[in-house]
Coordinates of C-alpha atoms in Angstrom, one line a residue:
K1 CA 104.9 -43.9 126.7
G2 CA 106.1 -41.4 129.3
S3 CA 109.6 -40.0 129.0
D4 CA 110.5 -42.3 126.2
A5 CA 107.9 -40.7 123.9
K6 CA 109.6 -37.3 124.4
N7 CA 113.0 -38.7 123.3
M8 CA 111.6 -40.7 120.3
R9 CA 113.5 -39.9 117.1
F10 CA 113.0 -40.9 113.5
G11 CA 115.6 -41.4 110.8
F12 CA 116.7 -43.5 107.9
I13 CA 119.2 -46.3 107.4
A14 CA 122.1 -44.9 105.4
D15 CA 122.6 -48.1 103.4
E16 CA 119.0 -48.2 102.4
M17 CA 118.9 -44.5 101.5
E18 CA 122.0 -44.9 99.4
R19 CA 120.1 -47.2 97.0
V20 CA 117.5 -44.6 96.5
L21 CA 119.3 -41.2 96.9
P22 CA 123.0 -41.8 97.0
Q23 CA 123.7 -38.1 96.8
V24 CA 122.6 -37.6 100.4
V25 CA 124.8 -40.3 101.9
R26 CA 128.4 -39.7 103.1
E27 CA 131.0 -41.9 104.5
L28 CA 131.8 -40.9 108.1
P29 CA 135.3 -40.7 109.4
G30 CA 136.0 -43.8 111.4
K31 CA 138.0 -44.3 114.6
Q32 CA 141.6 -45.1 114.0
G33 CA 142.0 -48.9 113.6
D34 CA 138.3 -49.4 113.0
P35 CA 138.0 -51.4 109.7
E36 CA 134.2 -50.9 109.5
R37 CA 133.2 -47.9 107.3
K38 CA 130.2 -46.1 108.6
K39 CA 127.8 -44.0 106.6
G40 CA 125.5 -41.1 107.5
I41 CA 122.8 -39.1 105.9
V42 CA 123.2 -35.4 105.2
Y43 CA 119.7 -34.4 106.3
P44 CA 119.8 -30.8 104.9
D45 CA 120.7 -32.3 101.5
L46 CA 117.8 -34.8 101.9
I47 CA 115.4 -32.0 102.7
A48 CA 116.5 -30.1 99.6
V49 CA 116.0 -33.1 97.4
L50 CA 112.6 -33.9 98.9
T51 CA 111.5 -30.3 98.5
G52 CA 112.4 -30.4 94.8
M53 CA 110.6 -33.7 94.4
M54 CA 107.5 -32.2 96.1
R55 CA 107.5 -29.2 93.8
E56 CA 107.8 -31.5 90.7
F57 CA 105.0 -33.7 92.1
S58 CA 102.8 -30.7 92.6
T59 CA 103.3 -29.5 89.1
Q60 CA 102.5 -33.0 87.7
L61 CA 99.4 -33.2 90.0
K62 CA 98.1 -29.9 88.7
A63 CA 98.5 -31.1 85.1
V64 CA 96.6 -34.3 85.8
Q65 CA 93.9 -32.4 87.6
S66 CA 93.5 -30.1 84.6
R67 CA 93.3 -33.1 82.2
V68 CA 90.7 -34.8 84.5
K69 CA 88.6 -31.5 84.5
T70 CA 88.8 -31.3 80.7
A71 CA 87.7 -34.9 80.4
E72 CA 84.8 -34.4 82.9
L73 CA 83.6 -31.3 80.9
E74 CA 83.7 -33.3 77.7
L75 CA 81.7 -36.1 79.2
D76 CA 79.1 -33.7 80.5
R77 CA 78.9 -32.2 77.0
L78 CA 78.4 -35.6 75.4
D79 CA 75.8 -36.5 78.0
R80 CA 73.8 -33.4 77.1
E81 CA 73.8 -34.3 73.4
E82 CA 70.8 -36.1 71.9
P83 CA 71.0 -39.7 72.8
M84 CA 71.8 -42.2 70.1
D85 CA 69.2 -44.8 69.0
E86 CA 69.4 -47.9 71.2
P87 CA 70.8 -50.9 69.4
Y88 CA 68.5 -53.8 68.8

């Protein structure tokens, strides 16, 4: 609410992202004497990877839609054929 809503940001946890897309995670230079290694996400790289995934998904979706349409047309054709005798 209020001014907090204007400053709300979204992001990912680098350790979690590293399990899924390690190519977009980098180790950050730490402060001298700091033994803890920090990681960060290279968001421009993430955007490129996600855009590529969306393109591939779109291609696959179009192929599935085409197969569904073909199946629907075949079902319509079969429905218009003369009905088979009912089994006893």
